[in-house]
Amino acid sequence: MKKTLARKILEKHIVSGEWGTRNEIGIQIDQTLTQDATGTLAYLEFESLGLDRMKTELSVSYVDHNLLQTDFKNADDHRFLQTVAQRYGIYFSPPGNGVSHQVHMERFGIPGKTLLGSDSHTSTGGGLGMIAIGVGGLDVAMAMAGEPFYLQVPKIFGVKLTGMLPPWVSGKDVILEMLRRHTVKGGIGKIIEYFGPGVKYLSATDRATIANMGAELGATTTVFPSDERTREFMLCQGRGDQWVYLEADEDPNYDELDEIDLSKLEPLIACPTSPDNVKRVSDVEGIPVAQVIIGSSVNSSFRDLMIVCKALEGKRAHPDVSLEINPGSRQVIENIIKINGAITLTHGGARIHQSGCLGCIGMGQAPATGTVSLRTFPRNFPGRSGTENDQIYLCSPETAVASAIFGKITDPRRLGKYPEVVEPERFEFNEDLIIRPLPIAERKKVGIIRGPNIVPFPILGLLPDEYEGEILLKVEDNITTDHIMPGGNDVLPLRSNIPAISEHVYERVDKTFFKRCREKGGIIIGGENYGQGSSREHAALAPRYLGVMIKIAKSFARIHRSNLINFGIVPLLFCDPSDYQCLKQGDRLRFPELRKSIEEGKDEIAALCGMREVRLKLKVTERERRCILEGGYLNLVKKGWLRTKT
Ligand code: MIC
């Protein structure tokens, strides 16, 4: 049987179940990562398991999101995270070191390993041939406790790459082409596996860009082979000894196939307000631009920033443009400084920020009212930048710098000869800036420091026997977790305080939601791909804290669905799609036998809207069913469900 690469890696890690369509498998997780905005909850959850150390080969806690310190909250969270890491034997990457995805790739990623991260863009690791999956913090906490990660065997979507990218076209254009073809729903339930003769022309960081934004396709993850280019990257990182060769068998059986001739691609751009609203740059040229940001979670590597440097040589950003650089890591900026690149950037008018995510999650860098901002980020969901009615475009560093120079959206091919970026043979870096785990004997002495904003995890009750509630909100297709639980400078510092953050649930959609929900709890109705985007479990836990017990949608995005189950919210699907039209906000739904139906393993649940019966589907595994009944995964574990004991 000829196997895909994804299957080979996953099969090596299976600890329960077996490969087969729709089967649930449990896989052993080798590495975990957290970032600060999701990490505080993840570690509170881990602490509540009562273990004294993590069980993975390696776990890393990064601080890269909540970097602005406008009051004590973010700084307190950083100290909490640092002390938790020291207490439990976790590597700690402090603020300023860089974005988890870039730093993990530089220092820790190993082809063929499994990585689970509390950030949807953890999939970046697929650029190094890892199976790297973004999940909610509780799933990461469980993996740190040595529990398998459970997933339904995904379809493997093979994408054959042929040809070579033309000048001024790079990894970002490849993933934008995928989004143009397949939309934000095209990857749901699938792992995207790239293969074919074109792969060798993509550098490891270009592959990382493509893998990162596989999250925007809704994919479980993305994987590339581990080949000579991977080896080159790991050698530059002084980690050549950790490289292994990995590829799929010849002609494996892909569940779905597509092909991209790289030589035919041209510069692409995702227009407001969705990553799949992709057009050719040449078709939208001329739109005036006020802000250009290069870097953050994706396209923040040495090559990405050096292309900007080279294009800026002897030029400057247009006076009407704020050109901003968010380096992916301290290593990236250090190496750019070393070859005098930083002087070209600053001389050309760039504002160099600290390494981190920043504006990508609305932590600063909000654009001016009514202006266009071009970013190399992965997402442009409405309002995510922090400015109402924002007009955010996503593009490659090439298109970004060309547009910054001309002050309007510009096809980078107008810049003339495509500069060559030569990567150093060995990147400069200071290994000591990532704080290593303490020796076991010293860990117990570490006191965990908790600021006043770090509040205990809420207690969630069991699923009731019957339930009656009002439909508090009905939303359309592709609702993102940014709609449900906004990011931004004012809300993000509340990530370790569920009561406080819950006041912001759905505030961008309906300002009355919090008050109505707190008074009476209720039900939310969604369309297709409900909860797409981030891994933030706050988008499940905060509504649950306010009393949301049931969400009904046409379909759910993968991570959000798991987060709902992890916190005991019942994710129901319409049996008859026309019921979505019939039900409206304010209707009351009664579930007379809610608990009993779930206990009995039924996959159809009946609800009554007045006299009318609405039939709903519950598609869950046995483990998920038990999570829902117990009021969430933590409650289940407290009942002794943990597979691995201390
Ligand atoms: C994102 O890009 O949406 C984020 C911010 O990195 C999130 C994590 C979060 O909300 O903290 C993600 O991708 O999971």
XYZ file of C-alpha atoms and ligand atoms in Angstrom:
660
model
C 0.000 0.000 0.000
C 1.571 3.288 -1.095
C 1.255 5.940 1.563
C 1.107 9.691 1.689
C 3.670 11.455 3.864
C 0.986 12.715 6.263
C -0.253 9.191 6.803
C 3.252 7.825 7.337
C 3.986 10.377 10.067
C 0.588 10.037 11.701
C 0.681 6.227 11.666
C 4.025 6.287 13.449
C 2.346 8.240 16.241
C -0.960 6.373 16.564
C -1.609 5.127 20.091
C -5.302 4.369 19.728
C -7.620 3.550 16.844
C -6.478 2.793 13.344
C -6.216 4.550 10.022
C -9.465 4.414 8.082
C -12.016 6.851 6.748
C -13.808 8.729 9.543
C -12.110 6.692 12.318
C -11.000 8.549 15.405
C -7.316 8.077 16.112
C -5.310 9.149 19.134
C -1.794 10.307 18.305
C 1.193 10.776 20.556
C 2.374 14.375 20.614
C 6.146 14.904 20.634
C 6.253 18.675 21.023
C 3.896 21.422 22.147
C 3.944 25.170 21.842
C 1.845 27.872 23.419
C 1.814 31.606 22.921
C 0.938 34.057 25.674
C -2.561 35.035 24.524
C -3.730 31.422 24.666
C -0.996 30.129 26.969
C -2.251 31.589 30.234
C -5.455 29.533 30.038
C -3.597 26.483 28.749
C -1.288 26.526 31.774
C -4.131 27.190 34.225
C -5.753 24.106 32.719
C -2.524 22.127 32.934
C -2.107 23.125 36.579
C -5.601 21.930 37.382
C -4.593 18.411 36.267
C -2.294 18.259 39.296
C 0.731 16.812 37.498
C 4.208 17.905 38.447
C 5.804 18.036 35.026
C 4.995 17.867 31.399
C 5.351 14.561 29.568
C 6.228 15.641 26.039
C 9.719 15.442 24.527
C 9.702 19.220 24.401
C 7.285 22.008 25.281
C 7.880 25.686 24.625
C 6.007 28.704 25.958
C 6.377 31.777 23.733
C 5.444 35.361 24.508
C 4.727 36.993 21.174
C 1.146 38.336 21.071
C 0.365 40.647 23.989
C 3.497 42.718 23.787
C 2.181 46.218 24.496
C 2.238 46.983 28.188
C -0.326 49.742 28.574
C -0.947 48.613 32.167
C 0.137 45.740 34.431
C -1.965 42.976 32.836
C 0.203 41.758 29.973
C 3.402 42.107 31.985
C 1.804 40.087 34.807
C 0.842 37.378 32.343
C 4.413 37.236 31.055
C 5.731 36.686 34.599
C 3.112 34.035 35.254
C 4.119 32.222 32.079
C 7.813 32.403 32.885
C 7.365 30.986 36.376
C 4.971 28.261 35.184
C 7.560 27.248 32.594
C 10.270 27.012 35.222
C 7.999 25.059 37.538
C 7.065 22.406 35.009
C 10.161 22.052 32.828
C 9.094 24.029 29.799
C 11.330 26.151 27.558
C 10.418 29.846 27.811
C 10.852 32.317 24.992
C 10.428 35.809 26.485
C 8.915 38.868 24.795
C 11.179 40.212 22.062
C 12.446 36.789 21.000
C 9.883 36.517 18.255
C 6.799 34.817 16.918
C 6.325 31.234 18.083
C 6.083 29.836 14.554
C 9.293 31.436 13.290
C 11.293 30.743 16.455
C 10.038 27.171 16.703
C 11.122 26.542 13.158
C 14.532 28.064 13.810
C 15.302 26.339 17.091
C 13.079 23.318 17.720
C 11.174 21.952 14.723
C 12.207 18.454 13.592
C 10.917 16.716 10.454
C 8.639 13.773 11.179
C 7.713 14.889 14.701
C 4.227 15.834 15.855
C 3.645 19.322 17.239
C 0.484 20.609 18.884
C 0.155 24.333 19.461
C -2.414 26.679 20.953
C -2.382 28.850 17.867
C -4.084 28.037 14.605
C -0.908 28.842 12.656
C 1.052 26.099 14.395
C 0.684 24.410 11.005
C 3.729 26.485 9.968
C 5.816 23.542 11.196
C 4.585 21.604 8.154
C 7.159 23.615 6.198
C 9.794 21.473 7.931
C 7.969 18.182 7.356
C 6.263 18.058 10.752
C 2.650 17.212 11.468
C 1.936 20.436 13.305
C -1.634 21.103 14.369
C -3.274 24.205 15.850
C -5.745 23.474 18.668
C -7.303 25.056 21.753
C -5.224 25.462 24.907
C -6.924 22.582 26.720
C -5.863 20.131 24.031
C -2.297 21.377 24.430
C -2.552 21.015 28.208
C -3.703 17.412 27.717
C -0.821 16.701 25.340
C 1.608 18.109 27.917
C 0.029 15.702 30.388
C 0.971 12.885 27.996
C -2.539 12.338 26.665
C -2.934 11.495 22.990
C -4.449 14.085 20.707
C -7.635 12.719 19.158
C -8.676 13.524 15.633
C -10.809 12.051 12.941
C -8.639 10.569 10.198
C -8.390 13.489 7.782
C -8.580 13.278 4.024
C -5.232 13.828 2.390
C -5.386 16.498 -0.285
C -2.325 16.217 -2.521
C -1.161 19.334 -4.325
C 1.388 18.682 -7.031
C 3.772 21.553 -7.637
C 5.515 21.808 -10.981
C 7.717 24.507 -12.512
C 9.584 27.281 -10.757
C 8.292 30.568 -9.358
C 8.915 33.530 -11.662
C 10.686 36.674 -10.368
C 8.729 38.768 -7.821
C 6.415 35.842 -7.017
C 6.903 33.928 -3.741
C 5.352 31.511 -1.250
C 2.557 33.908 -0.320
C 1.313 33.885 -3.911
C 1.165 30.090 -3.854
C -1.092 30.003 -0.809
C -3.181 32.905 -2.112
C -3.680 30.878 -5.292
C -4.839 27.946 -3.140
C -7.275 30.257 -1.327
C -8.507 31.650 -4.644
C -9.220 28.115 -5.867
C -10.492 26.469 -2.713
C -11.821 29.264 -0.398
C -11.722 29.429 3.399
C -13.710 26.180 3.551
C -11.694 24.166 1.031
C -9.395 22.492 3.520
C -11.913 21.440 6.169
C -11.286 17.878 7.331
C -8.132 17.613 5.217
C -4.379 17.649 5.495
C -2.834 19.418 2.541
C 0.264 17.650 1.307
C 2.486 19.318 -1.282
C 4.619 17.165 -3.530
C 6.107 17.091 -7.011
C 9.082 18.524 -8.878
C 8.278 22.141 -7.982
C 8.746 21.595 -4.244
C 12.535 21.708 -4.469
C 12.402 25.304 -5.731
C 10.662 26.483 -2.577
C 12.833 27.391 0.405
C 11.905 26.113 3.860
C 10.575 29.558 4.803
C 8.456 29.818 1.647
C 7.037 26.412 2.547
C 6.413 27.680 6.069
C 4.400 30.581 4.634
C 2.265 28.161 2.637
C 1.840 25.832 5.614
C 1.005 28.700 7.979
C -1.871 29.920 5.857
C -3.203 26.438 5.268
C -5.111 27.434 8.423
C -6.972 29.965 6.274
C -8.180 27.102 4.065
C -9.639 25.529 7.198
C -7.227 22.592 6.865
C -6.254 20.366 9.782
C -2.677 21.040 8.744
C -0.260 21.162 5.815
C 2.842 19.104 5.223
C 5.845 19.342 2.900
C 8.474 16.671 2.297
C 11.715 17.010 4.215
C 14.409 17.253 1.544
C 17.691 18.981 0.722
C 16.087 22.423 1.135
C 14.923 21.444 4.614
C 18.417 20.225 5.378
C 19.915 23.514 4.147
C 17.655 25.417 6.537
C 18.497 23.206 9.486
C 22.212 23.443 8.728
C 21.992 27.256 8.784
C 20.431 26.838 12.215
C 23.273 24.620 13.395
C 20.847 21.697 13.643
C 21.817 19.675 10.585
C 22.122 16.563 12.780
C 18.364 16.667 13.505
C 17.395 16.550 9.850
C 15.817 13.414 8.383
C 14.716 12.738 4.843
C 10.953 12.241 4.466
C 8.639 11.960 1.525
C 5.490 10.178 0.401
C 5.689 6.854 -1.436
C 5.584 7.218 -5.186
C 2.020 7.767 -6.445
C 0.203 7.359 -3.167
C -3.528 7.384 -3.019
C -4.537 10.988 -2.374
C -8.203 11.543 -1.482
C -8.187 14.683 -3.562
C -5.697 16.165 -6.006
C -4.813 19.520 -7.459
C -1.820 20.830 -9.377
C -0.146 24.223 -9.486
C 2.360 25.169 -12.153
C 4.478 27.618 -10.163
C 5.858 29.224 -13.315
C 2.362 30.422 -14.262
C 1.689 32.240 -10.976
C 1.699 35.993 -10.719
C 1.529 38.390 -7.758
C -1.780 37.952 -5.956
C -3.532 39.868 -3.214
C -6.401 39.050 -0.820
C -8.799 41.983 -0.759
C -11.012 42.991 2.190
C -12.380 41.247 4.181
C -11.481 37.601 3.747
C -8.247 35.763 2.918
C -10.011 34.041 0.015
C -11.101 37.255 -1.701
C -8.070 36.904 -3.953
C -7.355 38.988 -7.059
C -4.347 39.571 -9.300
C -2.319 42.530 -8.028
C -2.365 43.892 -11.572
C -6.179 44.041 -11.399
C -6.273 46.267 -8.301
C -3.208 48.422 -8.994
C -3.422 52.115 -8.234
C -5.458 52.059 -4.995
C -3.764 54.551 -2.617
C -2.149 52.932 0.416
C -1.540 54.546 3.829
C 0.103 51.683 5.693
C 2.244 48.693 4.751
C 3.281 46.124 7.357
C 5.724 43.361 6.586
C 6.266 40.525 9.040
C 4.410 39.037 12.038
C 3.237 35.452 12.109
C 4.018 34.830 8.456
C 6.460 36.318 5.912
C 8.728 37.556 8.652
C 11.805 35.457 7.861
C 15.269 36.670 6.887
C 14.503 36.230 3.187
C 11.169 38.027 3.438
C 12.679 41.073 5.108
C 15.812 41.065 2.950
C 13.687 41.270 -0.206
C 12.230 44.434 1.291
C 15.715 45.732 2.088
C 16.971 45.065 -1.400
C 13.957 46.637 -3.038
C 14.362 49.718 -0.833
C 18.044 50.241 -1.673
C 18.424 53.811 -2.932
C 14.685 54.398 -2.518
C 12.322 55.405 0.256
C 8.776 54.652 1.268
C 6.239 57.064 -0.193
C 5.638 59.990 2.204
C 1.957 59.064 2.581
C 2.798 55.511 3.676
C 3.710 54.225 7.122
C 6.048 51.336 6.282
C 6.345 49.010 9.258
C 8.463 45.936 9.860
C 7.575 43.250 12.428
C 10.520 40.820 12.328
C 9.597 37.190 12.927
C 12.359 36.718 15.441
C 15.290 38.256 17.180
C 17.443 35.971 15.071
C 15.972 37.436 11.874
C 16.587 41.048 12.864
C 20.010 40.262 14.307
C 21.154 38.768 11.014
C 19.728 41.669 9.065
C 21.577 44.097 11.335
C 24.752 42.103 10.849
C 24.793 42.669 7.103
C 23.743 46.323 7.434
C 20.212 45.677 6.252
C 18.619 47.569 9.140
C 20.212 50.791 7.941
C 18.652 50.344 4.496
C 15.268 49.776 6.100
C 15.413 52.748 8.452
C 16.979 54.989 5.810
C 14.150 54.014 3.483
C 11.633 55.203 6.089
C 10.679 51.900 7.713
C 9.551 51.758 11.341
C 11.188 48.670 12.798
C 9.104 47.185 15.621
C 10.049 44.505 18.113
C 9.815 40.911 16.897
C 6.295 39.606 17.414
C 2.720 39.445 16.186
C 1.587 42.999 17.080
C -0.879 44.360 14.502
C -1.647 40.867 13.219
C -3.991 40.434 16.175
C -4.760 44.139 16.638
C -2.128 44.656 19.329
C -1.283 48.146 18.050
C -0.668 49.227 14.438
C -4.359 50.024 13.784
C -4.695 51.853 10.446
C -6.180 55.338 10.082
C -9.896 55.717 9.380
C -10.930 55.077 5.806
C -7.448 54.116 4.630
C -6.006 51.063 2.936
C -3.445 48.923 4.740
C -1.390 46.203 3.018
C -0.045 43.482 5.244
C 1.846 40.245 4.787
C -0.252 38.773 7.635
C -2.436 35.663 7.308
C -5.845 37.218 8.111
C -7.899 40.276 7.167
C -11.184 39.548 8.934
C -13.293 42.698 9.376
C -12.288 44.935 12.273
C -9.414 42.671 13.372
C -6.924 45.486 12.826
C -8.630 47.550 15.536
C -10.147 50.094 13.127
C -13.807 49.947 12.241
C -14.580 49.365 8.554
C -10.911 48.650 7.925
C -9.646 47.876 4.438
C -6.931 45.300 4.898
C -5.234 43.564 1.957
C -2.926 40.555 2.331
C 0.042 40.147 0.011
C 3.658 39.027 -0.353
C 6.606 41.101 0.925
C 7.384 41.827 -2.744
C 3.977 43.407 -3.416
C 4.050 45.118 -0.019
C 7.358 46.884 -0.584
C 6.513 47.895 -4.165
C 3.260 49.423 -2.908
C 5.062 51.191 -0.047
C 7.489 52.780 -2.494
C 4.819 53.945 -4.954
C 2.180 54.836 -2.332
C -0.436 52.747 -4.106
C -1.064 49.060 -4.736
C 1.655 48.145 -7.221
C 2.608 45.007 -9.083
C 6.146 44.335 -7.794
C 7.295 43.380 -11.291
C 7.459 47.147 -11.901
C 10.512 47.280 -9.650
C 12.754 45.832 -12.382
C 15.365 43.173 -11.749
C 14.412 40.724 -8.985
C 17.114 40.984 -6.317
C 18.861 37.881 -5.087
C 18.836 37.167 -1.376
C 21.641 34.948 -0.161
C 20.999 33.354 3.207
C 23.985 33.148 5.580
C 25.660 29.764 5.867
C 25.088 29.919 9.585
C 22.591 32.282 11.196
C 23.822 34.388 14.100
C 21.799 33.840 17.259
C 22.107 33.799 21.002
C 20.865 30.426 22.182
C 20.830 31.609 25.801
C 17.905 33.963 25.176
C 15.501 31.048 25.268
C 15.295 30.060 28.905
C 15.912 26.344 29.346
C 14.004 24.105 31.755
C 15.473 23.973 35.248
C 16.960 20.740 36.592
C 14.131 18.634 38.067
C 15.298 19.089 41.677
C 15.078 22.884 41.408
C 11.646 23.114 39.810
C 9.624 22.558 42.961
C 11.241 25.619 44.555
C 9.774 27.917 41.903
C 6.810 29.945 43.124
C 4.309 30.707 40.395
C 3.654 34.454 40.268
C 0.028 35.416 39.602
C -1.005 39.001 39.015
C -4.484 40.166 40.058
C -5.809 39.715 36.526
C -5.110 35.978 36.539
C -8.325 34.546 37.901
C -9.145 30.894 38.578
C -10.678 28.787 35.876
C -14.534 28.857 35.971
C -16.390 25.806 37.229
C -18.704 24.352 34.604
C -21.776 22.313 35.495
C -23.019 19.032 34.026
C -25.231 19.018 30.958
C -28.830 19.395 32.214
C -31.514 16.738 31.622
C -33.566 19.107 29.523
C -32.916 22.539 28.237
C -35.000 25.452 27.103
C -33.484 28.670 25.829
C -33.860 31.598 23.511
C -31.996 32.022 20.246
C -29.897 34.993 21.315
C -28.178 35.546 18.023
C -28.350 34.230 14.483
C -25.307 34.833 12.305
C -24.368 34.086 8.698
C -21.695 31.871 7.068
C -17.963 32.062 7.846
C -18.304 33.789 11.210
C -14.797 33.998 12.656
C -13.611 33.684 16.228
C -12.678 37.364 15.873
C -16.400 38.105 15.554
C -17.165 35.981 18.610
C -14.284 37.038 20.848
C -12.419 40.028 19.434
C -8.658 40.531 19.721
C -7.216 44.015 20.004
C -5.339 46.014 22.526
C -8.247 46.472 24.944
C -9.584 42.903 25.007
C -6.428 40.766 24.688
C -5.045 41.640 28.139
C -8.145 39.953 29.602
C -7.274 36.524 28.224
C -6.492 35.152 31.699
C -9.708 36.537 33.199
C -12.801 34.813 31.816
C -15.403 36.855 33.749
C -13.886 40.095 32.432
C -13.322 38.972 28.849
C -16.845 37.551 28.612
C -18.182 41.124 28.539
C -16.748 41.405 25.031
C -18.368 38.337 23.500
C -19.902 39.256 20.138
C -19.556 42.969 20.911
C -18.593 43.780 17.326
C -21.714 42.073 16.002
C -24.310 43.030 18.613
C -23.573 45.399 21.476
C -26.533 44.046 23.476
C -25.342 40.442 23.360
C -23.409 40.368 26.624
C -26.245 41.826 28.686
C -28.889 39.598 27.124
C -26.745 36.503 27.412
C -25.723 37.122 31.015
C -29.370 37.562 31.995
C -30.757 34.416 30.440
C -28.097 32.315 28.675
C -29.302 30.713 25.475
C -28.557 29.399 22.013
C -26.560 30.737 19.066
C -27.308 29.873 15.451
C -24.582 29.989 12.815
C -24.136 29.290 9.120
C -21.362 27.358 7.353
C -17.830 27.187 8.754
C -18.933 28.695 12.065
C -15.947 29.743 14.212
C -13.300 29.759 11.492
C -9.936 31.327 12.216
C -8.091 31.297 15.473
C -7.659 28.627 18.113
C -8.695 30.951 20.968
C -10.753 28.820 23.314
C -12.092 32.015 24.862
C -14.526 32.055 21.925
C -16.080 28.915 23.437
C -15.391 29.285 27.137
C -16.560 32.909 27.544
C -19.979 32.281 25.928
C -20.270 29.116 28.031
C -19.465 31.143 31.136
C -22.324 33.480 30.169
C -24.718 30.553 29.836
C -24.590 29.491 26.183
C -25.286 25.759 26.247
C -26.006 24.993 22.610
C -24.753 26.210 19.275
C -26.485 25.137 16.082
C -24.777 25.679 12.734
C -24.738 24.476 9.147
C -21.133 23.428 9.809
C -18.407 24.173 12.345
C -14.735 25.001 11.849
C -12.486 22.271 13.265
C -10.769 23.999 16.176
C -13.825 25.891 17.358
C -15.914 22.723 17.304
C -13.375 20.955 19.538
C -13.231 23.951 21.849
C -17.026 23.918 22.209
C -16.966 20.265 23.191
C -14.016 20.819 25.530
C -16.184 23.274 27.480
C -19.412 21.324 27.351
C -21.289 23.287 24.684
C -23.381 21.036 22.432
C -22.467 21.613 18.750
C -25.540 20.678 16.736
C -26.012 20.625 12.974
C -29.228 21.084 11.022
C -30.680 17.847 9.609
C -32.791 19.934 7.288
C -30.813 22.962 6.017
C -34.045 24.939 5.499
C -34.445 25.119 9.297
C -31.643 27.672 9.291
C -34.005 29.999 7.393
C -37.019 29.230 9.569
C -35.445 29.837 12.967
C -34.970 33.440 14.000
C -33.469 35.423 16.834
C -35.884 35.532 19.776
C -37.430 32.096 19.041
C -37.381 29.710 21.971
C -36.137 26.146 21.573
C -36.898 23.337 23.985
C -34.811 20.173 24.158
C -36.986 17.878 26.302
C -34.580 14.922 26.425
C -31.241 16.532 25.851
C -29.117 14.589 28.315
C -30.901 11.286 27.826
C -30.521 11.422 24.040
C -26.820 12.100 24.329
C -26.338 9.444 27.011
C -28.075 6.922 24.804
C -25.674 7.700 21.987
C -28.312 9.150 19.700
C -26.996 11.177 16.829
C -30.241 12.970 16.208
C -31.587 15.346 18.856
C -35.076 16.772 18.705
C -35.913 20.343 19.656
C -39.287 22.024 19.785
C -39.830 25.520 18.521
C -43.385 26.119 19.727
C -45.281 23.146 18.311
C -42.824 22.551 15.479
C -40.147 19.885 15.736
C -36.642 20.756 14.556
C -34.347 17.792 13.979
C -30.697 18.328 14.743
C -27.588 16.181 14.320
C -24.913 15.532 16.888
C -21.807 14.174 15.161
C -19.411 13.288 17.956
C -17.157 10.464 19.050
C -17.719 8.537 22.267
C -15.069 10.586 24.085
C -16.633 13.842 22.896
C -20.068 12.671 23.974
C -18.755 12.090 27.477
C -17.072 15.507 27.528
C -20.380 17.154 26.714
C -22.267 15.209 29.373
C -19.707 16.045 32.056
C -19.659 19.749 31.226
C -16.286 19.639 29.499
C -13.003 17.792 29.133
C -11.524 18.972 32.450
C -14.524 17.628 34.376
C -14.180 14.332 32.541
C -10.524 14.134 33.454
C -11.286 14.953 37.082
C -13.576 11.919 37.078
C -10.489 9.821 36.441
C -10.556 9.660 32.700
C -6.888 10.553 32.171
C -5.157 7.829 30.144
C -1.737 8.561 31.564
C -1.400 8.798 35.299
C 1.211 10.853 37.154
C -4.586 34.596 15.105
O -3.764 34.730 14.184
O -5.790 34.669 14.926
C -4.058 34.356 16.503
C -4.187 35.597 17.257
O -2.698 34.007 16.453
C -4.864 33.217 17.131
C -4.535 32.956 18.541
C -5.217 33.832 19.531
O -6.344 34.249 19.341
O -4.588 34.084 20.564
C -4.735 31.914 16.351
O -4.391 31.937 15.187
O -5.025 30.858 16.896
